[in-house]
mmCIF file of C-alpha atoms in Angstrom:
data_model
loop_
_atom_site.group_PDB
_atom_site.id
_atom_site.type_symbol
_atom_site.label_atom_id
_atom_site.label_comp_id
_atom_site.label_asym_id
_atom_site.label_seq_id
_atom_site.Cartn_x
_atom_site.Cartn_y
_atom_site.Cartn_z
ATOM 1 C CA MET A 213 -36.449 -7.100 30.021
ATOM 2 C CA SER A 214 -35.479 -7.172 26.078
ATOM 3 C CA THR A 215 -37.222 -9.835 24.065
ATOM 4 C CA GLY A 216 -36.171 -12.318 20.998
ATOM 5 C CA VAL A 217 -33.945 -14.682 20.715
ATOM 6 C CA LYS A 218 -30.151 -15.347 22.903
ATOM 7 C CA THR A 219 -28.348 -17.325 21.146
ATOM 8 C CA HIS A 220 -24.458 -16.892 21.614
ATOM 9 C CA ARG A 221 -23.253 -18.795 18.574
ATOM 10 C CA ILE A 222 -25.801 -19.558 14.876
ATOM 11 C CA THR A 223 -23.543 -22.872 13.796
ATOM 12 C CA ASP A 224 -24.568 -24.025 10.779
ATOM 13 C CA PRO A 225 -27.251 -27.317 11.000
ATOM 14 C CA ASN A 226 -24.979 -29.414 8.662
ATOM 15 C CA ASP A 227 -21.667 -28.836 10.111
ATOM 16 C CA ASP A 228 -20.558 -27.782 13.841
ATOM 17 C CA THR A 229 -17.173 -25.588 12.472
ATOM 18 C CA ARG A 230 -19.085 -23.016 10.457
ATOM 19 C CA PHE A 231 -20.443 -21.233 12.730
ATOM 20 C CA VAL A 232 -20.487 -17.604 13.311
ATOM 21 C CA ASP A 233 -20.193 -16.047 16.883
ATOM 22 C CA VAL A 234 -22.781 -13.585 17.038
ATOM 23 C CA ASP A 235 -20.645 -11.046 19.642
ATOM 24 C CA PRO A 236 -18.483 -9.092 18.062
ATOM 25 C CA TYR A 237 -19.908 -10.674 13.921
ATOM 26 C CA VAL A 238 -22.891 -10.214 13.823
ATOM 27 C CA ILE A 239 -23.727 -7.245 16.303
ATOM 28 C CA GLU A 240 -20.774 -5.130 14.740
ATOM 29 C CA GLY A 241 -20.939 -6.664 11.392
ATOM 30 C CA VAL A 242 -17.985 -7.489 9.172
ATOM 31 C CA GLY A 243 -16.760 -5.077 5.890
ATOM 32 C CA LYS A 244 -14.612 -2.991 7.891
ATOM 33 C CA SER A 245 -11.598 -1.678 4.755
ATOM 34 C CA GLY A 246 -12.269 -1.196 1.372
ATOM 35 C CA TRP A 247 -10.410 0.662 -1.335
ATOM 36 C CA ARG A 248 -10.079 0.996 -5.008
ATOM 37 C CA TYR A 249 -6.434 2.386 -5.821
ATOM 38 C CA ASN A 250 -4.515 3.250 -9.663
ATOM 39 C CA GLN A 251 -0.380 3.679 -7.998
ATOM 40 C CA ILE A 252 0.807 4.033 -11.037
ATOM 41 C CA THR A 253 -0.735 8.053 -10.639
ATOM 42 C CA ASP A 254 0.072 6.870 -6.957
ATOM 43 C CA THR A 255 -4.680 8.188 -6.392
ATOM 44 C CA ILE A 256 -6.931 6.808 -4.181
ATOM 45 C CA PHE A 257 -9.651 6.635 -5.271
ATOM 46 C CA SER A 258 -12.201 5.611 -2.726
ATOM 47 C CA SER A 259 -12.210 4.671 0.493
ATOM 48 C CA TYR A 260 -13.215 3.274 3.996
ATOM 49 C CA ASN A 261 -11.477 2.315 7.251
ATOM 50 C CA VAL A 262 -8.277 3.442 5.150
ATOM 51 C CA SER A 263 -5.740 7.055 6.602
ATOM 52 C CA SER A 264 -2.395 6.031 3.672
ATOM 53 C CA ILE A 265 -1.878 4.467 1.022
ATOM 54 C CA VAL A 266 2.073 3.387 0.727
ATOM 55 C CA ASP A 267 3.850 3.694 -2.750
ATOM 56 C CA ASP A 268 6.506 0.930 -1.631
ATOM 57 C CA SER A 269 8.599 0.468 -4.863
ATOM 58 C CA THR A 270 6.645 -0.748 -8.715
ATOM 59 C CA GLY A 271 3.773 -3.476 -7.529
ATOM 60 C CA ASN A 272 4.199 -2.917 -3.692
ATOM 61 C CA PHE A 273 2.238 -0.987 -1.702
ATOM 62 C CA ASP A 274 0.916 -1.150 0.991
ATOM 63 C CA VAL A 275 -2.448 0.676 2.939
ATOM 64 C CA ASN A 276 -2.606 2.066 6.439
ATOM 65 C CA PHE A 277 -5.759 1.476 8.323
ATOM 66 C CA THR A 278 -7.533 4.193 10.489
ATOM 67 C CA ASN A 279 -9.197 2.103 12.338
ATOM 68 C CA SER A 280 -6.946 -1.355 13.796
ATOM 69 C CA TYR A 281 -8.339 -4.379 13.663
ATOM 70 C CA SER A 282 -8.551 -6.353 16.883
ATOM 71 C CA ASP A 283 -7.324 -8.905 15.247
ATOM 72 C CA ALA A 284 -4.328 -9.493 12.947
ATOM 73 C CA ALA A 285 -5.672 -13.127 12.493
ATOM 74 C CA ASN A 286 -9.324 -12.512 11.728
ATOM 75 C CA ILE A 287 -8.867 -10.743 8.752
ATOM 76 C CA THR A 288 -10.312 -11.427 5.117
ATOM 77 C CA PRO A 289 -10.220 -9.765 1.908
ATOM 78 C CA GLU A 290 -13.393 -9.894 0.378
ATOM 79 C CA GLY A 291 -14.980 -8.870 -2.984
ATOM 80 C CA THR A 292 -12.611 -8.872 -5.701
ATOM 81 C CA THR A 293 -10.242 -7.251 -7.163
ATOM 82 C CA ARG A 294 -9.300 -5.355 -10.653
ATOM 83 C CA PHE A 295 -5.591 -5.062 -12.182
ATOM 84 C CA THR A 296 -4.681 -3.711 -15.621
ATOM 85 C CA ASP A 297 -1.651 -3.189 -16.055
ATOM 86 C CA PHE A 298 1.228 -3.143 -19.739
ATOM 87 C CA SER A 299 0.225 -6.534 -20.336
ATOM 88 C CA GLY A 300 -2.937 -7.337 -19.313
ATOM 89 C CA THR A 301 -4.716 -8.548 -16.907
ATOM 90 C CA GLY A 302 -3.069 -9.018 -13.651
ATOM 91 C CA ILE A 303 -3.052 -10.805 -10.119
ATOM 92 C CA LEU A 304 -3.353 -8.795 -6.676
ATOM 93 C CA ALA A 305 -2.489 -10.692 -3.757
ATOM 94 C CA TRP A 306 -2.246 -10.215 0.025
ATOM 95 C CA ASP A 307 0.688 -10.418 0.961
ATOM 96 C CA SER A 308 1.036 -9.833 4.754
ATOM 97 C CA PHE A 309 -1.534 -8.400 7.385
ATOM 98 C CA SER A 310 -1.138 -6.284 10.390
ATOM 99 C CA THR A 311 -3.859 -4.985 12.312
ATOM 100 C CA SER A 312 -3.398 -1.800 11.687
ATOM 101 C CA SER A 313 -1.590 -2.682 7.613
ATOM 102 C CA VAL A 314 -2.278 -4.493 4.938
ATOM 103 C CA SER A 315 1.315 -5.326 2.691
ATOM 104 C CA MET A 316 -0.820 -5.991 -0.977
ATOM 105 C CA ASN A 317 1.724 -6.471 -4.348
ATOM 106 C CA THR A 318 0.255 -6.934 -7.647
ATOM 107 C CA LYS A 319 2.534 -8.256 -10.628
ATOM 108 C CA ASN A 320 1.228 -8.912 -14.642
ATOM 109 C CA THR A 321 0.876 -11.884 -16.399
ATOM 110 C CA SER A 322 4.724 -12.740 -16.194
ATOM 111 C CA GLY A 323 4.948 -12.633 -12.971
ATOM 112 C CA THR A 324 6.877 -10.189 -13.084
ATOM 113 C CA ASN A 325 5.838 -6.766 -10.498
ATOM 114 C CA SER A 326 3.906 -4.383 -11.996
ATOM 115 C CA ASP A 327 2.137 -1.636 -11.116
ATOM 116 C CA GLY A 328 -1.758 -1.911 -10.929
ATOM 117 C CA SER A 329 -3.906 0.969 -13.199
ATOM 118 C CA SER A 330 -7.502 0.036 -10.761
ATOM 119 C CA ALA A 331 -6.697 -2.083 -7.666
ATOM 120 C CA GLY A 332 -9.148 -2.888 -4.774
ATOM 121 C CA THR A 333 -10.909 -5.156 -2.605
ATOM 122 C CA THR A 334 -12.567 -5.206 0.920
ATOM 123 C CA SER A 335 -11.506 -6.827 3.739
ATOM 124 C CA GLY A 336 -13.982 -8.102 6.774
ATOM 125 C CA GLY A 337 -12.500 -8.519 10.217
ATOM 126 C CA VAL A 338 -13.854 -7.107 14.087
ATOM 127 C CA LEU A 339 -12.647 -4.089 14.632
ATOM 128 C CA ALA A 340 -10.942 -2.742 18.147
ATOM 129 C CA MET B 45 -22.568 16.690 13.384
ATOM 130 C CA GLN B 46 -21.635 15.085 16.889
ATOM 131 C CA LEU B 47 -19.719 12.288 17.166
ATOM 132 C CA GLN B 48 -17.247 12.016 19.595
ATOM 133 C CA HIS B 49 -19.462 9.256 21.645
ATOM 134 C CA LEU B 50 -19.151 6.916 19.070
ATOM 135 C CA LYS B 51 -16.133 4.599 17.802
ATOM 136 C CA LEU B 52 -14.086 5.995 15.699
ATOM 137 C CA TRP B 53 -14.591 3.563 13.057
ATOM 138 C CA GLN B 54 -18.645 4.513 13.294
ATOM 139 C CA ARG B 55 -17.799 8.248 13.162
ATOM 140 C CA GLU B 56 -15.947 7.790 8.939
ATOM 141 C CA LEU B 57 -19.666 5.578 8.478
ATOM 142 C CA ALA B 58 -21.946 8.632 9.997
ATOM 143 C CA LEU B 59 -20.034 10.477 7.972
ATOM 144 C CA ALA B 60 -20.159 9.434 4.563
ATOM 145 C CA ASN B 61 -24.545 8.444 5.367
ATOM 146 C CA ALA B 62 -24.660 12.202 5.925
ATOM 147 C CA GLY B 63 -22.414 12.751 2.082
ATOM 148 C CA TYR B 64 -19.646 14.666 3.664
ATOM 149 C CA LEU B 65 -16.855 12.094 2.567
ATOM 150 C CA GLN B 66 -18.284 12.763 -0.758
ATOM 151 C CA ASP B 67 -15.991 14.190 -3.332
ATOM 152 C CA ALA B 68 -13.055 14.467 -0.788
ATOM 153 C CA PRO B 69 -10.902 16.293 -3.116
ATOM 154 C CA GLN B 70 -7.408 14.854 -2.994
ATOM 155 C CA PRO B 71 -4.510 15.179 -1.241
ATOM 156 C CA THR B 72 -1.297 17.799 -2.494
ATOM 157 C CA ARG B 73 0.964 16.568 -0.435
ATOM 158 C CA CYS B 74 2.263 13.342 0.170
ATOM 159 C CA ILE B 75 5.525 12.057 2.280
ATOM 160 C CA VAL B 76 8.661 10.737 1.368
ATOM 161 C CA TRP B 77 10.843 8.682 3.342
ATOM 162 C CA GLU B 78 13.892 6.282 3.176
ATOM 163 C CA ASP B 79 13.265 3.454 5.825
ATOM 164 C CA PRO B 80 16.253 3.273 8.158
ATOM 165 C CA ALA B 81 16.400 0.241 8.338
ATOM 166 C CA ASP B 82 16.859 -0.295 5.140
ATOM 167 C CA LEU B 83 18.277 2.528 2.776
ATOM 168 C CA ASP B 84 18.600 -0.241 -0.711
ATOM 169 C CA ALA B 85 14.895 0.208 -0.871
ATOM 170 C CA PRO B 86 14.429 2.526 -2.927
ATOM 171 C CA ALA B 87 11.572 6.066 -1.414
ATOM 172 C CA LYS B 88 8.815 5.509 0.344
ATOM 173 C CA ILE B 89 5.429 7.671 -0.752
ATOM 174 C CA THR B 90 2.783 7.893 1.960
ATOM 175 C CA THR B 91 0.091 9.688 0.925
ATOM 176 C CA PRO B 92 -3.616 9.557 2.818
ATOM 177 C CA SER B 93 -6.890 8.738 1.231
ATOM 178 C CA PRO B 94 -8.877 12.226 0.075
ATOM 179 C CA GLN B 95 -11.761 10.321 2.922
ATOM 180 C CA TRP B 96 -9.965 10.432 5.747
ATOM 181 C CA LEU B 97 -8.672 14.038 5.295
ATOM 182 C CA ARG B 98 -11.107 15.316 4.639
ATOM 183 C CA MET B 99 -11.991 14.017 8.226
ATOM 184 C CA ALA B 100 -8.833 15.972 9.991
ATOM 185 C CA THR B 101 -9.409 18.948 8.349
ATOM 186 C CA LEU B 102 -13.626 19.358 9.501
ATOM 187 C CA GLY B 103 -12.466 18.371 12.958
ATOM 188 C CA GLY B 104 -14.561 16.959 15.646
ATOM 189 C CA VAL B 105 -13.949 13.271 13.860
ATOM 190 C CA LEU B 106 -10.308 12.540 14.629
ATOM 191 C CA PRO B 107 -8.349 11.262 18.450
ATOM 192 C CA PRO B 108 -4.949 13.425 19.040
ATOM 193 C CA VAL B 109 -2.488 10.488 17.725
ATOM 194 C CA GLU B 110 -1.124 9.943 20.810
ATOM 195 C CA ALA B 111 -4.171 8.377 21.435
ATOM 196 C CA TYR B 112 -2.816 5.279 18.818
ATOM 197 C CA HIS B 113 0.865 5.341 20.301
ATOM 198 C CA ASP B 114 -0.294 3.968 23.882
ATOM 199 C CA ALA B 115 -2.475 1.549 22.666
ATOM 200 C CA ARG B 116 -1.272 -2.122 23.651
ATOM 201 C CA LEU B 117 -0.717 -5.055 21.323
ATOM 202 C CA SER B 118 0.493 -9.178 22.490
ATOM 203 C CA ILE B 119 2.763 -10.658 19.724
ATOM 204 C CA GLU B 120 4.000 -13.524 19.298
ATOM 205 C CA LEU B 121 6.565 -14.067 16.183
ATOM 206 C CA THR B 122 6.619 -17.845 14.412
ATOM 207 C CA ASP B 123 9.447 -18.530 17.157
ATOM 208 C CA GLY B 124 7.499 -18.866 19.588
ATOM 209 C CA ARG B 125 8.693 -15.465 21.325
ATOM 210 C CA SER B 126 6.227 -14.160 23.051
ATOM 211 C CA TYR B 127 4.940 -10.192 23.825
ATOM 212 C CA GLN B 128 2.713 -8.305 25.073
ATOM 213 C CA GLY B 129 1.497 -5.170 26.365
ATOM 214 C CA VAL B 130 3.551 -3.649 22.933
ATOM 215 C CA THR B 131 3.915 -0.344 22.569
ATOM 216 C CA TYR B 132 1.680 0.828 18.901
ATOM 217 C CA LEU B 133 5.262 2.418 18.492
ATOM 218 C CA GLU B 134 6.849 -0.635 19.763
ATOM 219 C CA ALA B 135 5.121 -3.285 17.437
ATOM 220 C CA GLN B 136 7.098 -1.770 14.299
ATOM 221 C CA ASP B 137 10.333 -2.545 15.986
ATOM 222 C CA LEU B 138 8.988 -4.910 16.573
ATOM 223 C CA ARG B 139 7.574 -7.008 13.467
ATOM 224 C CA LEU B 140 11.450 -4.914 12.183
ATOM 225 C CA PHE B 141 12.838 -7.859 14.290
ATOM 226 C CA ALA B 142 11.128 -10.754 13.547
ATOM 227 C CA LYS B 143 11.650 -9.941 9.381
ATOM 228 C CA GLU B 144 15.860 -9.207 10.164
ATOM 229 C CA LYS B 145 15.530 -12.682 12.148
ATOM 230 C CA GLY B 146 13.698 -14.285 8.953
ATOM 231 C CA GLU B 147 11.153 -15.017 11.823
ATOM 232 C CA GLN B 148 7.793 -13.843 11.138
ATOM 233 C CA VAL B 149 4.734 -12.378 13.684
ATOM 234 C CA ARG B 150 2.430 -15.599 14.158
ATOM 235 C CA HIS B 151 0.255 -13.428 16.081
ATOM 236 C CA GLU B 152 -0.780 -10.325 17.091
ATOM 237 C CA ARG B 153 -3.245 -8.564 18.552
ATOM 238 C CA VAL B 154 -5.425 -5.381 20.074
ATOM 239 C CA THR B 155 -5.605 -5.454 23.455
ATOM 240 C CA ASP B 156 -5.742 -2.121 24.688
ATOM 241 C CA TYR B 157 -7.777 0.797 22.083
ATOM 242 C CA PRO B 158 -7.654 3.944 23.671
ATOM 243 C CA VAL B 159 -8.770 5.559 19.991
ATOM 244 C CA HIS B 160 -12.450 5.341 21.157
ATOM 245 C CA ALA B 161 -12.385 7.209 23.948
ATOM 246 C CA ALA B 162 -10.114 9.770 23.625
ATOM 247 C CA PRO B 163 -11.443 13.255 23.312
ATOM 248 C CA VAL B 164 -11.605 14.620 19.532
ATOM 249 C CA ILE B 165 -8.934 17.368 18.410
ATOM 250 C CA SER B 166 -9.980 20.493 15.495
ATOM 251 C CA SER B 167 -9.812 20.928 12.921
ATOM 252 C CA LEU B 168 -6.576 19.835 11.292
ATOM 253 C CA THR B 169 -5.012 22.174 8.222
ATOM 254 C CA GLU B 170 -3.432 19.591 5.153
ATOM 255 C CA GLN B 171 0.286 20.482 6.602
ATOM 256 C CA GLU B 172 -0.683 19.244 10.513
ATOM 257 C CA ALA B 173 -2.313 16.284 8.657
ATOM 258 C CA LEU B 174 0.604 14.671 6.835
ATOM 259 C CA GLU B 175 2.408 15.591 10.251
ATOM 260 C CA TYR B 176 -0.488 13.845 11.909
ATOM 261 C CA ILE B 177 -0.557 10.859 9.288
ATOM 262 C CA LEU B 178 3.586 11.118 9.796
ATOM 263 C CA LYS B 179 4.007 9.859 13.302
ATOM 264 C CA LYS B 180 0.793 6.792 12.733
ATOM 265 C CA ASP B 181 1.549 5.439 9.221
ATOM 266 C CA VAL B 182 5.389 6.162 8.765
ATOM 267 C CA PRO B 183 7.453 4.471 11.452
ATOM 268 C CA ALA B 184 9.046 6.393 13.683
ATOM 269 C CA ARG B 185 12.700 5.354 13.156
ATOM 270 C CA ALA B 186 12.072 7.213 9.783
ATOM 271 C CA TRP B 187 11.382 10.698 11.772
ATOM 272 C CA SER B 188 11.956 10.030 15.862
ATOM 273 C CA LYS B 189 16.008 10.364 16.484
ATOM 274 C CA ALA B 190 14.956 8.084 19.565
ATOM 275 C CA HIS B 191 13.684 5.323 17.872
ATOM 276 C CA GLY B 192 16.627 5.054 14.854
ATOM 277 C CA ALA B 193 16.754 8.368 12.746
ATOM 278 C CA SER B 194 19.301 9.542 11.444
ATOM 279 C CA HIS B 195 20.683 12.180 13.168
ATOM 280 C CA ASN B 196 22.738 13.466 9.904
ATOM 281 C CA ARG B 197 20.385 14.202 7.107
ATOM 282 C CA PRO B 198 16.228 13.611 7.745
ATOM 283 C CA ASN B 199 15.190 10.169 6.286
ATOM 284 C CA PHE B 200 11.239 11.957 5.486
ATOM 285 C CA VAL B 201 9.889 15.198 3.404
ATOM 286 C CA ILE B 202 6.468 16.759 3.233
ATOM 287 C CA ALA B 203 5.868 17.552 0.066
ATOM 288 C CA PRO B 204 3.767 18.888 -2.904
ATOM 289 C CA ARG B 205 2.433 16.040 -4.815
ATOM 290 C CA GLU B 206 3.405 17.063 -9.115
ATOM 291 C CA ALA B 207 6.763 17.705 -7.801
ATOM 292 C CA LEU B 208 7.013 14.137 -7.979
ATOM 293 C CA PRO B 209 8.826 12.301 -10.887
ATOM 294 C CA GLY B 210 6.114 12.376 -13.946
ATOM 295 C CA SER B 211 7.595 8.661 -15.187
ATOM 296 C CA ARG B 212 7.851 5.616 -12.676
ATOM 297 C CA PHE B 213 9.441 3.859 -15.170
ATOM 298 C CA VAL B 214 12.204 3.334 -13.105
ATOM 299 C CA ARG B 215 10.708 3.772 -9.876
ATOM 300 C CA ASN B 216 12.358 1.646 -8.543
ATOM 301 C CA ALA B 217 15.844 3.808 -8.713
ATOM 302 C CA TRP B 218 14.404 6.181 -6.609
ATOM 303 C CA GLY B 219 15.662 7.570 -3.565
ATOM 304 C CA LEU B 220 14.857 9.848 -0.767
ATOM 305 C CA ASN B 221 16.018 14.463 -1.774
ATOM 306 C CA PRO B 222 15.071 15.884 1.934
ATOM 307 C CA ASP B 223 13.749 19.799 -0.728
ATOM 308 C CA PRO B 224 10.365 19.701 -0.608
ATOM 309 C CA ALA B 225 10.880 21.139 -3.550
ATOM 310 C CA SER B 226 12.908 17.751 -5.374
ATOM 311 C CA PRO B 227 11.848 15.192 -3.797
ATOM 312 C CA ILE B 228 13.098 12.658 -5.422
ATOM 313 C CA GLU B 229 16.593 11.810 -6.406
ATOM 314 C CA VAL B 230 17.404 8.634 -9.100
ATOM 315 C CA SER B 231 20.359 6.275 -8.995
ATOM 316 C CA MET B 232 21.252 6.243 -13.000
ATOM 317 C CA GLU B 233 23.634 3.690 -11.969
ATOM 318 C CA ARG B 234 19.696 1.623 -10.564
ATOM 319 C CA ALA B 235 18.162 2.890 -13.359
ATOM 320 C CA ARG B 236 20.330 1.891 -15.665
ATOM 321 C CA GLU B 237 19.827 -2.220 -14.026
ATOM 322 C CA LEU B 238 16.287 -1.421 -13.725
ATOM 323 C CA PHE B 239 16.186 -0.438 -17.942
ATOM 324 C CA CYS B 240 18.051 -3.276 -18.350
ATOM 325 C CA ARG B 241 15.618 -6.007 -16.678
ATOM 326 C CA GLN B 242 11.826 -4.236 -17.349
ATOM 327 C CA VAL B 243 12.678 -4.232 -21.996
ATOM 328 C CA ALA B 244 14.046 -8.311 -21.154
ATOM 329 C CA ASN B 245 10.957 -8.717 -19.454
ATOM 330 C CA ARG B 246 8.656 -7.011 -21.396
ATOM 331 C CA TYR B 247 10.452 -8.941 -24.418
ATOM 332 C CA LEU B 248 10.541 -12.210 -22.890
ATOM 333 C CA GLY B 249 6.108 -11.365 -22.308
ATOM 334 C CA LEU B 250 5.201 -9.927 -24.755
ATOM 335 C CA GLU B 251 6.838 -12.596 -27.177
ATOM 336 C CA ALA B 252 5.138 -15.484 -24.523
ATOM 337 C CA LYS B 253 1.957 -13.617 -25.911
ATOM 338 C CA LEU B 254 2.113 -13.587 -29.642
ATOM 339 C CA GLU B 255 3.515 -16.906 -29.607
ATOM 340 C CA LYS B 256 0.289 -18.110 -27.759
ATOM 341 C CA GLU B 257 -1.632 -16.497 -30.346
ATOM 342 C CA ARG B 258 0.111 -16.845 -33.442
ATOM 343 C CA GLY B 259 -2.258 -19.857 -33.052
ATOM 344 C CA VAL B 260 -5.919 -18.067 -33.657
ATOM 345 C CA ALA B 261 -3.850 -15.070 -36.029
ATOM 346 C CA MET B 262 -3.884 -18.275 -38.615
ATOM 347 C CA LEU B 263 -8.054 -18.466 -38.783
ATOM 348 C CA THR B 264 -8.610 -14.458 -37.293
ATOM 349 C CA GLY B 265 -5.416 -12.907 -39.532
ATOM 350 C CA GLU B 266 -4.545 -10.687 -37.025
ATOM 351 C CA PRO B 267 -0.547 -9.139 -38.114
ATOM 352 C CA VAL B 268 0.642 -11.644 -35.407
ATOM 353 C CA GLU B 269 3.232 -12.848 -37.713
ATOM 354 C CA GLU B 270 4.084 -9.197 -38.164
ATOM 355 C CA LYS B 271 4.273 -8.117 -35.329
ATOM 356 C CA LEU B 272 7.227 -11.247 -34.665
ATOM 357 C CA GLN B 273 9.204 -10.348 -36.442
ATOM 358 C CA GLN B 274 8.907 -6.276 -35.682
ATOM 359 C CA LEU B 275 10.073 -7.599 -31.548
ATOM 360 C CA ARG B 276 12.517 -9.716 -33.230
ATOM 361 C CA ALA B 277 14.490 -6.983 -34.353
ATOM 362 C CA VAL B 278 14.501 -5.185 -31.113
ATOM 363 C CA ASP B 279 18.768 -5.490 -30.175
ATOM 364 C CA LEU B 280 18.780 -5.249 -26.825
ATOM 365 C CA LYS B 281 22.531 -5.718 -26.122
ATOM 366 C CA ASP B 282 22.387 -2.439 -28.895
ATOM 367 C CA LEU B 283 19.853 -1.391 -26.481
ATOM 368 C CA ARG B 284 21.615 -1.731 -23.407
ATOM 369 C CA ARG B 285 24.938 -0.282 -25.320
ATOM 370 C CA LYS B 286 23.251 2.360 -25.572
ATOM 371 C CA ALA B 287 22.059 2.821 -21.854
ATOM 372 C CA TYR B 288 25.509 3.207 -20.617
ATOM 373 C CA GLU B 289 27.450 4.099 -23.079
ATOM 374 C CA GLU B 290 24.366 7.252 -24.647
ATOM 375 C CA VAL B 291 22.434 8.042 -22.059
ATOM 376 C CA SER B 292 22.367 10.644 -18.202
ATOM 377 C CA THR B 293 18.696 10.823 -17.705
ATOM 378 C CA PRO B 294 15.626 8.195 -16.478
ATOM 379 C CA GLU B 295 13.846 10.068 -19.541
ATOM 380 C CA GLY B 296 17.050 8.909 -21.190
ATOM 381 C CA LEU B 297 16.168 6.437 -21.106
ATOM 382 C CA GLU B 298 12.670 5.598 -20.945
ATOM 383 C CA THR B 299 12.993 7.318 -24.731
ATOM 384 C CA LEU B 300 15.426 4.387 -25.031
ATOM 385 C CA VAL B 301 11.391 1.417 -25.167
ATOM 386 C CA PRO B 302 11.356 0.614 -29.094
ATOM 387 C CA GLU B 303 8.153 1.128 -30.000
ATOM 388 C CA ILE B 304 6.540 -2.771 -29.642
ATOM 389 C CA LEU B 305 7.967 -2.609 -26.398
ATOM 390 C CA ASN B 306 5.617 0.208 -25.155
ATOM 391 C CA GLU B 307 2.200 -1.529 -26.679
ATOM 392 C CA PRO B 308 -0.826 -0.654 -23.903
ATOM 393 C CA PRO B 309 -2.868 -3.332 -22.757
ATOM 394 C CA ALA B 310 -4.677 -5.535 -26.058
#
């Protein structure tokens, strides 16, 4: 017989709306994909759980996951994003999610679609 | 290393921890494709990640691509319609259907995922790995006639990455040319439109930036005024005329960009 604390959910003692389910978040963990991508040279520097990246058009690209997420609603972007281009720092945004891919968009400070030289982020969630 | 008993994501983690995925070389090939559902869109370039490619060429890691196709999903659209037991490939069509109807996928969930339990496949060559990625990550409507791919001309080509244009200046004018040696054809009509829009955007962006820096420059002595004068000497109407009357290649368009608008980030 196993020992230790047995619980299904860990809840913030001061706020019942803040909780994490033990299964699968604690057992399976989070932080399930990550990448760093230069769209100018269409080069993936490093990645985890990424099978490919699609260069769609200027400032638009999709990231395909090796292992799908179990639920698209539970994918959460984490970590940092970096992006530089002709006009300096820009904006990296998550356009849309599915369980198997995510669409990204990069804009320069003028709000125009622009290729990023170093876009990187991680996403968490439960994998299928 | 025996990995079959692990979930797919655990296999990647195990390989990464054991150092197998470090310094994975960049792929030499990519897939250039067009979406038959949106032929006006620029050609898309799908490139495998170096770490995934290393796993494919090692062998004993990945499931057959059919295991992905056998996955089942439940999908609910914003109009309230709900679909159960949808296959991986049908899900691609449903997402497109939703987009064309102005709807969105409200909820998407994987209900069956045979990827982990499927037998692992042996080592792939890079070409075979690209064919795998085609069937996994490119919508079937681009590569399967049964799903809507063109019967008259291929909607994709696997090509050396070095055959792609060196400059992305008119990236949104790139179209598919189903010849691996030269997989991109540029629409000069669209390239000229892009050139004019891009130059105008750069002009306005730089002008706004310099105007903003003007006040500070009075104290720091930076040559902002000089740059503003150089910028205002740029004749946008004349550039447009040259783009349409004097230039016939994308490279020619790029040479028309005034030096001040090619300035690197500050």
